[in-house]
Coordinates of C-alpha atoms in Angstrom, one line a residue:
M77 CA -0.1 0.0 0.0
T78 CA 1.3 3.3 -1.1
D79 CA 1.3 6.4 1.2
Q80 CA -1.5 7.9 -1.1
Q81 CA -3.7 4.9 -0.2
L82 CA -3.2 5.3 3.6
V83 CA -6.4 6.5 5.5
R84 CA -5.5 8.6 8.4
P85 CA -6.8 6.9 11.6
A86 CA -9.0 9.3 13.5
A87 CA -12.3 8.9 15.5
M88 CA -15.3 11.0 14.1
S89 CA -15.8 14.2 16.0
G90 CA -18.5 13.7 18.7
F91 CA -17.9 9.9 18.8
P92 CA -15.8 9.4 21.9
E93 CA -13.6 6.4 22.4
W94 CA -11.4 5.6 25.3
L95 CA -8.0 3.7 25.9
P96 CA -8.3 0.4 27.8
E97 CA -7.2 2.0 31.2
V98 CA -10.0 4.6 30.8
R99 CA -12.6 2.2 29.5
I100 CA -12.1 -0.1 32.6
V101 CA -13.2 2.9 34.7
E102 CA -16.2 3.6 32.7
Q103 CA -17.3 0.0 33.1
H104 CA -16.8 0.4 36.8
W105 CA -19.1 3.5 36.6
L106 CA -21.7 1.5 34.8
D107 CA -21.7 -1.2 37.5
V108 CA -22.1 1.5 40.1
V109 CA -25.0 3.0 38.3
R110 CA -26.7 -0.3 37.7
A111 CA -26.4 -1.4 41.2
G112 CA -27.8 2.0 42.5
F113 CA -30.8 1.6 40.2
E114 CA -31.5 -2.1 41.3
R115 CA -31.3 -1.1 44.9
Y116 CA -34.6 0.8 44.4
G117 CA -36.4 -2.0 42.7
F118 CA -35.7 -1.0 39.1
C119 CA -35.4 -3.5 36.4
S120 CA -33.4 -3.4 33.3
V121 CA -34.7 -3.4 29.8
E122 CA -32.9 -2.7 26.3
T123 CA -34.6 -1.5 23.2
P124 CA -33.3 -1.4 19.7
S125 CA -31.1 1.2 18.5
V126 CA -33.3 1.9 15.7
E127 CA -36.9 3.1 15.9
S128 CA -39.4 4.2 13.1
L129 CA -39.4 7.9 12.5
D130 CA -43.0 8.0 13.5
V131 CA -42.0 6.9 17.0
L132 CA -39.1 9.3 17.3
M133 CA -41.0 12.2 16.2
A134 CA -43.7 11.8 19.0
K135 CA -41.5 13.8 21.4
G136 CA -41.7 17.1 19.9
E137 CA -39.1 19.4 18.5
T138 CA -36.3 16.9 17.8
S139 CA -36.5 16.3 13.9
Q140 CA -33.0 18.1 13.4
E141 CA -31.2 15.8 15.9
V142 CA -32.4 12.4 14.4
Y143 CA -29.9 10.3 12.4
T144 CA -31.8 8.6 9.7
L145 CA -30.8 5.1 8.6
R146 CA -30.6 3.7 5.0
R147 CA -28.6 0.9 3.3
L148 CA -25.7 2.1 1.2
Q149 CA -26.5 -0.4 -1.5
E150 CA -30.3 -0.5 -1.2
D151 CA -32.3 -1.3 -4.2
A152 CA -33.8 1.8 -6.1
D153 CA -37.3 0.7 -5.5
D154 CA -36.7 -0.6 -2.0
R155 CA -37.9 2.0 0.6
S156 CA -38.3 -0.2 3.6
D157 CA -35.6 1.5 5.6
A158 CA -36.6 5.0 4.5
K159 CA -38.5 5.6 7.7
L160 CA -36.1 4.6 10.2
G161 CA -33.7 6.4 12.6
L162 CA -31.3 6.0 15.5
H163 CA -32.9 6.9 18.8
F164 CA -31.8 10.3 20.2
D165 CA -32.9 9.5 23.8
L166 CA -34.3 6.3 25.7
T167 CA -37.5 7.8 27.0
V168 CA -39.4 7.7 23.5
P169 CA -38.3 4.0 22.8
F170 CA -39.4 3.1 26.4
A171 CA -42.8 4.6 25.9
R172 CA -43.2 2.6 22.7
Y173 CA -42.0 -0.5 24.6
V174 CA -44.4 0.0 27.4
A175 CA -47.3 0.3 25.0
Q176 CA -46.4 -2.7 23.0
H177 CA -45.9 -4.9 26.1
F178 CA -48.6 -3.4 28.1
N179 CA -50.4 -6.7 28.8
E180 CA -47.2 -8.3 29.9
L181 CA -46.1 -5.7 32.4
V182 CA -46.7 -5.1 36.1
F183 CA -47.6 -1.5 36.8
P184 CA -46.4 0.8 38.0
F185 CA -43.5 -0.3 35.9
K186 CA -40.1 0.7 37.0
R187 CA -37.3 0.3 34.7
Y188 CA -33.8 1.5 34.1
Q189 CA -32.1 1.6 30.7
I190 CA -28.4 2.1 29.9
Q191 CA -27.6 2.4 26.3
R192 CA -25.9 4.5 23.7
V193 CA -28.0 7.2 21.9
W194 CA -27.1 9.4 18.8
R195 CA -27.9 13.0 18.2
G196 CA -27.0 14.9 15.0
E197 CA -25.7 18.1 16.6
R198 CA -22.5 20.1 16.5
A199 CA -19.8 18.4 18.6
Q200 CA -18.3 20.5 21.2
E201 CA -17.4 20.3 24.9
G202 CA -20.0 18.3 26.7
R203 CA -21.9 17.6 23.4
F204 CA -21.5 14.4 21.6
R205 CA -23.1 12.7 18.6
E206 CA -22.8 9.4 20.4
F207 CA -23.1 8.8 24.1
T208 CA -24.3 6.7 26.9
Q209 CA -27.4 7.5 28.9
C210 CA -28.5 6.0 32.1
D211 CA -32.2 6.3 32.6
I212 CA -34.7 5.5 35.3
D213 CA -38.5 5.8 34.6
V214 CA -41.7 4.9 36.3
I215 CA -44.9 4.6 34.2
N216 CA -48.3 3.7 35.5
I217 CA -51.9 3.4 34.6
D218 CA -53.8 6.6 34.9
Q219 CA -51.7 8.3 37.6
V220 CA -48.1 8.1 38.8
P221 CA -48.1 8.9 42.7
L222 CA -46.3 12.2 43.6
H223 CA -44.0 9.9 45.7
F224 CA -42.0 9.2 42.6
D225 CA -41.2 12.9 41.9
A226 CA -39.1 12.7 45.2
E227 CA -37.9 9.2 44.9
L228 CA -36.2 9.5 41.6
P229 CA -34.0 12.5 42.6
R230 CA -33.1 10.6 45.7
I231 CA -31.9 7.7 43.6
I232 CA -29.8 10.0 41.4
H233 CA -28.3 11.5 44.4
D234 CA -27.3 8.1 45.7
V235 CA -25.8 7.1 42.5
M236 CA -23.8 10.3 41.8
T237 CA -22.7 10.2 45.4
D238 CA -21.4 6.6 44.9
L239 CA -19.5 7.7 41.8
K240 CA -17.7 10.2 44.0
L241 CA -18.3 13.1 41.6
P242 CA -17.2 16.7 42.3
A243 CA -19.7 19.0 43.8
W244 CA -22.9 19.2 41.8
T245 CA -26.5 20.4 42.2
L246 CA -29.8 18.9 41.2
N247 CA -32.2 21.9 40.3
V248 CA -35.9 21.2 40.5
N249 CA -38.9 23.0 39.1
N250 CA -42.5 22.3 38.1
R251 CA -43.9 23.0 34.6
K252 CA -47.2 23.6 36.2
V253 CA -45.7 26.5 38.2
L254 CA -44.3 28.2 35.0
Q255 CA -47.4 27.5 32.8
G256 CA -49.7 28.6 35.7
F257 CA -47.6 31.7 36.4
Y258 CA -47.6 32.7 32.8
Q259 CA -51.5 32.0 32.6
G260 CA -51.9 34.2 35.6
L261 CA -50.1 37.0 33.8
G262 CA -52.5 36.7 30.8
I263 CA -49.9 35.2 28.4
E264 CA -51.7 33.5 25.6
D265 CA -48.9 31.0 24.7
P266 CA -47.2 29.9 27.9
L267 CA -45.5 27.0 26.1
E268 CA -43.7 29.3 23.8
V269 CA -42.5 31.4 26.8
I270 CA -41.4 28.0 28.5
R271 CA -39.3 27.1 25.6
T272 CA -37.8 30.6 25.5
V273 CA -37.0 30.8 29.1
D274 CA -35.2 27.5 28.9
K275 CA -32.6 29.3 26.8
I276 CA -31.4 31.4 29.8
D277 CA -28.2 29.2 30.2
K278 CA -27.4 29.8 26.6
I279 CA -28.2 33.5 25.8
G280 CA -28.6 34.9 29.2
V281 CA -31.4 37.0 30.9
S282 CA -31.1 40.0 28.5
G283 CA -31.3 37.6 25.5
V284 CA -34.4 35.9 26.8
S285 CA -36.0 39.2 27.7
E286 CA -35.5 40.3 24.1
L287 CA -37.0 37.1 22.7
L288 CA -40.0 37.5 25.0
S289 CA -40.6 41.0 24.0
K290 CA -40.0 40.9 20.2
K291 CA -40.9 37.3 19.3
A292 CA -43.5 36.2 22.0
G293 CA -45.1 39.7 22.1
L294 CA -45.0 40.1 25.8
T295 CA -45.4 43.6 27.5
D296 CA -42.7 44.9 29.6
R297 CA -44.6 44.1 32.8
Q298 CA -45.0 40.5 31.7
V299 CA -41.3 40.1 30.6
G300 CA -40.2 41.6 34.0
A301 CA -42.4 39.2 35.9
C302 CA -41.3 36.1 34.0
M303 CA -37.6 37.1 34.7
E304 CA -38.3 37.7 38.3
L305 CA -39.8 34.3 38.6
A306 CA -36.7 32.9 36.8
G307 CA -34.5 34.4 39.3
I308 CA -36.1 32.7 42.3
R309 CA -34.1 29.9 44.0
G310 CA -34.4 28.1 47.3
T311 CA -33.1 25.1 49.2
D312 CA -36.4 24.1 50.9
A313 CA -40.1 24.5 50.5
S314 CA -40.0 28.1 51.7
V315 CA -39.3 29.0 48.0
V316 CA -43.0 28.7 47.4
E317 CA -43.5 31.9 49.6
D318 CA -41.2 33.9 47.2
I319 CA -43.3 32.7 44.3
T320 CA -46.6 33.7 45.8
A321 CA -45.2 37.1 46.9
A322 CA -45.1 38.0 43.2
G323 CA -49.0 38.4 43.5
V324 CA -49.8 36.1 40.4
R325 CA -52.6 33.7 40.9
S326 CA -54.0 30.7 38.9
E327 CA -55.4 27.3 39.9
L328 CA -52.7 25.5 37.8
L329 CA -50.0 27.5 39.5
S330 CA -51.3 26.5 43.0
E331 CA -51.3 22.9 42.0
G332 CA -47.7 23.2 40.8
L333 CA -46.6 24.9 44.1
D334 CA -48.1 22.2 46.1
E335 CA -46.1 19.6 44.1
L336 CA -43.0 21.6 44.2
A337 CA -43.2 21.9 47.9
F338 CA -43.8 18.1 48.3
V339 CA -40.7 17.3 46.6
M340 CA -38.5 19.8 48.4
D341 CA -39.9 18.6 51.9
S342 CA -39.4 14.9 50.9
L343 CA -35.8 15.6 50.0
S344 CA -35.0 17.9 53.0
D345 CA -32.8 15.2 54.7
L346 CA -30.3 15.2 51.8
P347 CA -27.2 17.5 52.3
R348 CA -28.2 21.1 52.1
G349 CA -27.7 22.5 48.7
S350 CA -27.7 19.4 46.8
V351 CA -31.2 19.8 45.7
V352 CA -32.4 23.4 44.8
A353 CA -35.6 24.7 43.6
D354 CA -34.6 26.7 40.6
L355 CA -37.4 28.5 38.8
S356 CA -35.3 29.1 35.8
I357 CA -35.4 25.4 34.9
A358 CA -37.9 24.8 32.2
R359 CA -36.8 21.9 30.1
G360 CA -37.8 23.0 26.7
L361 CA -39.1 19.7 25.3
D362 CA -43.0 19.9 25.0
Y363 CA -43.9 16.5 26.5
Y364 CA -42.9 17.5 30.2
T365 CA -45.9 18.5 32.3
G366 CA -45.0 18.6 36.0
T367 CA -41.9 18.3 38.0
V368 CA -38.6 18.8 36.0
Y369 CA -35.0 18.3 37.0
E370 CA -31.6 19.5 35.8
G371 CA -28.3 18.7 37.5
K372 CA -25.2 20.8 37.1
F373 CA -21.5 20.7 38.3
T374 CA -21.0 23.4 40.9
D375 CA -17.5 24.4 39.8
W376 CA -18.5 24.5 36.0
P377 CA -21.8 26.2 35.9
D378 CA -21.5 26.9 32.1
Y379 CA -21.0 23.2 31.4
G380 CA -24.0 21.2 30.2
S381 CA -26.5 19.5 32.5
I382 CA -25.2 16.2 33.8
C383 CA -28.6 14.8 34.7
S384 CA -32.2 15.7 33.5
G385 CA -35.7 14.6 33.3
G386 CA -39.2 15.2 34.5
R387 CA -42.8 14.1 34.5
Y388 CA -44.9 13.4 31.4
E389 CA -48.4 12.7 31.4
N390 CA -49.3 10.5 28.5
L391 CA -46.3 10.0 26.3
A392 CA -46.6 6.2 26.2
G393 CA -50.6 6.9 25.4
S394 CA -49.5 8.1 22.1
Y395 CA -49.5 4.5 21.1
I396 CA -52.4 2.8 23.1
R397 CA -55.8 4.0 24.1
R398 CA -54.8 4.0 27.7
N399 CA -53.7 6.9 29.9
L400 CA -49.9 6.1 30.7
P401 CA -48.2 8.9 32.5
G402 CA -44.6 8.6 33.7
I403 CA -41.7 10.3 35.3
G404 CA -38.0 9.7 34.5
L405 CA -34.5 11.1 35.2
S406 CA -31.4 10.5 33.1
I407 CA -27.7 10.6 33.9
G408 CA -25.5 11.8 31.0
L409 CA -22.7 9.4 31.7
T410 CA -20.5 10.3 28.8
R411 CA -20.8 14.0 29.4
I412 CA -19.8 13.6 33.1
F413 CA -17.1 11.0 32.4
A414 CA -15.5 13.1 29.6
K415 CA -15.4 16.4 31.8
L416 CA -13.6 14.7 34.6
L417 CA -11.2 13.0 32.1
A418 CA -10.4 16.4 30.7
E419 CA -9.9 18.1 34.0
G420 CA -7.5 15.4 35.0
L421 CA -9.8 14.3 37.9
L422 CA -10.3 10.7 36.8
T423 CA -7.9 8.1 38.2
T424 CA -7.4 5.6 35.4
G425 CA -7.2 1.9 36.0
P426 CA -4.7 -0.7 34.7
V427 CA -4.3 -1.4 31.1
S428 CA -5.4 -5.0 31.9
V429 CA -8.0 -6.6 34.0
S430 CA -5.8 -9.5 34.7
D431 CA -4.9 -10.5 38.3
V432 CA -2.1 -12.9 37.2
L433 CA 0.2 -13.5 34.3
V434 CA 1.3 -17.0 33.9
V435 CA 4.8 -17.2 32.3
L436 CA 5.7 -19.5 29.4
P437 CA 9.3 -20.2 29.4
G438 CA 9.3 -22.6 26.4
Q439 CA 6.8 -24.1 23.8
E440 CA 7.2 -27.5 25.5
Q441 CA 5.8 -26.2 28.8
R442 CA 2.6 -24.6 27.1
A443 CA 0.3 -27.4 28.3
A444 CA 1.4 -27.4 31.9
A445 CA 1.2 -23.5 31.9
T446 CA -2.3 -23.7 30.3
A447 CA -3.3 -26.1 33.0
V448 CA -2.2 -23.8 35.9
A449 CA -4.0 -20.8 34.1
D450 CA -7.1 -22.8 33.9
R451 CA -6.9 -24.0 37.6
L452 CA -6.6 -20.3 38.7
R453 CA -9.5 -19.2 36.5
R454 CA -11.7 -21.8 38.0
R455 CA -11.2 -20.2 41.3
G456 CA -12.3 -16.7 40.2
L457 CA -9.1 -15.1 39.1
N458 CA -8.6 -13.2 35.9
V459 CA -5.5 -14.9 34.3
E460 CA -3.6 -14.3 31.2
L461 CA -1.1 -16.8 29.8
Y462 CA 1.8 -15.1 28.2
H463 CA 1.4 -15.5 24.3
Q464 CA 4.8 -16.9 23.3
P465 CA 8.1 -18.4 24.7
D466 CA 10.3 -15.3 25.7
K467 CA 12.9 -14.4 28.2
I468 CA 11.3 -14.4 31.8
A469 CA 12.6 -10.7 32.2
K470 CA 10.5 -9.7 29.1
Q471 CA 7.4 -11.4 30.3
V472 CA 7.5 -9.7 33.7
R473 CA 8.3 -6.6 32.1
Y474 CA 5.2 -7.1 30.0
A475 CA 3.1 -7.7 33.1
S476 CA 4.4 -4.5 34.7
R477 CA 3.5 -2.5 31.6
K478 CA 0.0 -3.7 31.6
G479 CA -0.6 -3.3 35.4
I480 CA -0.9 -7.0 36.1
P481 CA 0.0 -7.2 39.7
F482 CA 1.2 -10.8 40.1
V483 CA 3.3 -13.0 37.9
W484 CA 3.0 -16.9 38.3
F485 CA 5.8 -19.3 37.7
P486 CA 4.6 -22.9 37.3
P487 CA 7.1 -25.6 38.4
F488 CA 8.5 -26.8 35.2
S489 CA 10.6 -29.4 36.8
E490 CA 9.8 -31.9 39.7
D491 CA 12.1 -30.4 42.1
R492 CA 10.5 -27.0 42.1
A493 CA 7.2 -25.5 43.5
H494 CA 4.7 -23.0 42.2
E495 CA 5.8 -19.5 42.8
V496 CA 4.2 -16.1 42.5
K497 CA 5.9 -12.6 42.5
D498 CA 4.2 -9.6 43.7
L499 CA 5.3 -6.8 41.3
A500 CA 4.5 -4.0 43.8
T501 CA 6.9 -5.3 46.5
G502 CA 9.2 -7.6 44.4
E503 CA 8.6 -10.4 46.7
Q504 CA 8.5 -13.9 45.2
T505 CA 7.1 -16.8 47.1
A506 CA 5.9 -20.3 46.9
A507 CA 2.2 -20.7 46.3
D508 CA -0.5 -23.4 45.8
P509 CA -2.8 -22.7 42.9
E510 CA -5.6 -24.4 44.8
V511 CA -5.7 -22.1 47.6
W512 CA -3.7 -18.8 46.7
Q513 CA -5.7 -15.7 47.1
R514 CA -4.7 -12.3 45.7
P515 CA -3.8 -10.3 48.6

């Protein structure tokens, strides 16, 4: 192959990949997340990476993010794949899953789902085109108890604490508060205002105010009231008093305030400041109808949300003639992981997952070395057999470079015993493969 024929090896922008010593840490994180979800009785499901575009479009304003799927060598008259796309989140496929398996599920159905998702957006810090999401959702028939609005953030708090993340805050709001407040102000299209206010992190208060005035047609009084509401924050249920002090009244607002107070009261035992009622949080997607969540790193306020979600009244009901409301929260695992790696805050693991390397002095000893490795594996150890006869020093150096902590020397003559070398201490001692335990 000539130089002109060589293809430069490079990962696509927005499609992260890790070296083995980083990937091993990510896998540990996934185990921690999985264990945390299961502690609260959530079961695992997995849906296909591909959904019909009709399913993917059920969520609202997402069409620009969807990667469509087609075969490179498709027949000219074969349009069977023309309406397929890669899922851009896990909530919409989950809603379809529940509707499809409705008669086989026990409700309330509590599931977690950890999968890759794809979004066709410009790659930048914290934004990827392919990434892993870790979702928990509860769907029930007719009504999801408000209890879950508080339980889900508690689960996320436990999991993210177990991951030992740098300081972060879970911000909580309620769409009923926003919509009811805007209705009380006489705003004709509250949902348009919610979508606009959700841009505060991106364009700031002045940018949102200008959009509300020029695009949404709000009066100066209405814009001022909206911005005053967006500026309210509190660490307990007393935040409700700050909202009611604005003097705006509506039935929907009162309902939302009661729900917000319930959530804040229910989480009051968590460390102060870890959960904050933040009235600027809107979550711009149309299907959210009640409690909404958005988690942020404390030291990187301009970085994207690290967890998010909320209550949706009948997303699954789009596919079945039953009322199936739900509530969910998602951890953006790749976004968190990539940030800590970039900041040098991630302690990487070894290149290898092996506990022991069994040496191979010569080809004639391969059968004996293989037998020793198998005996150790049957006892639960991860064991690598060196791949070819080499000088012992080279084999030990190989183990050291890969981070394999122990090197095993089988007795390749009758007058010798098994020995194991601890590469951390340099100590080499006799060992029995039937009883030896990694210290």
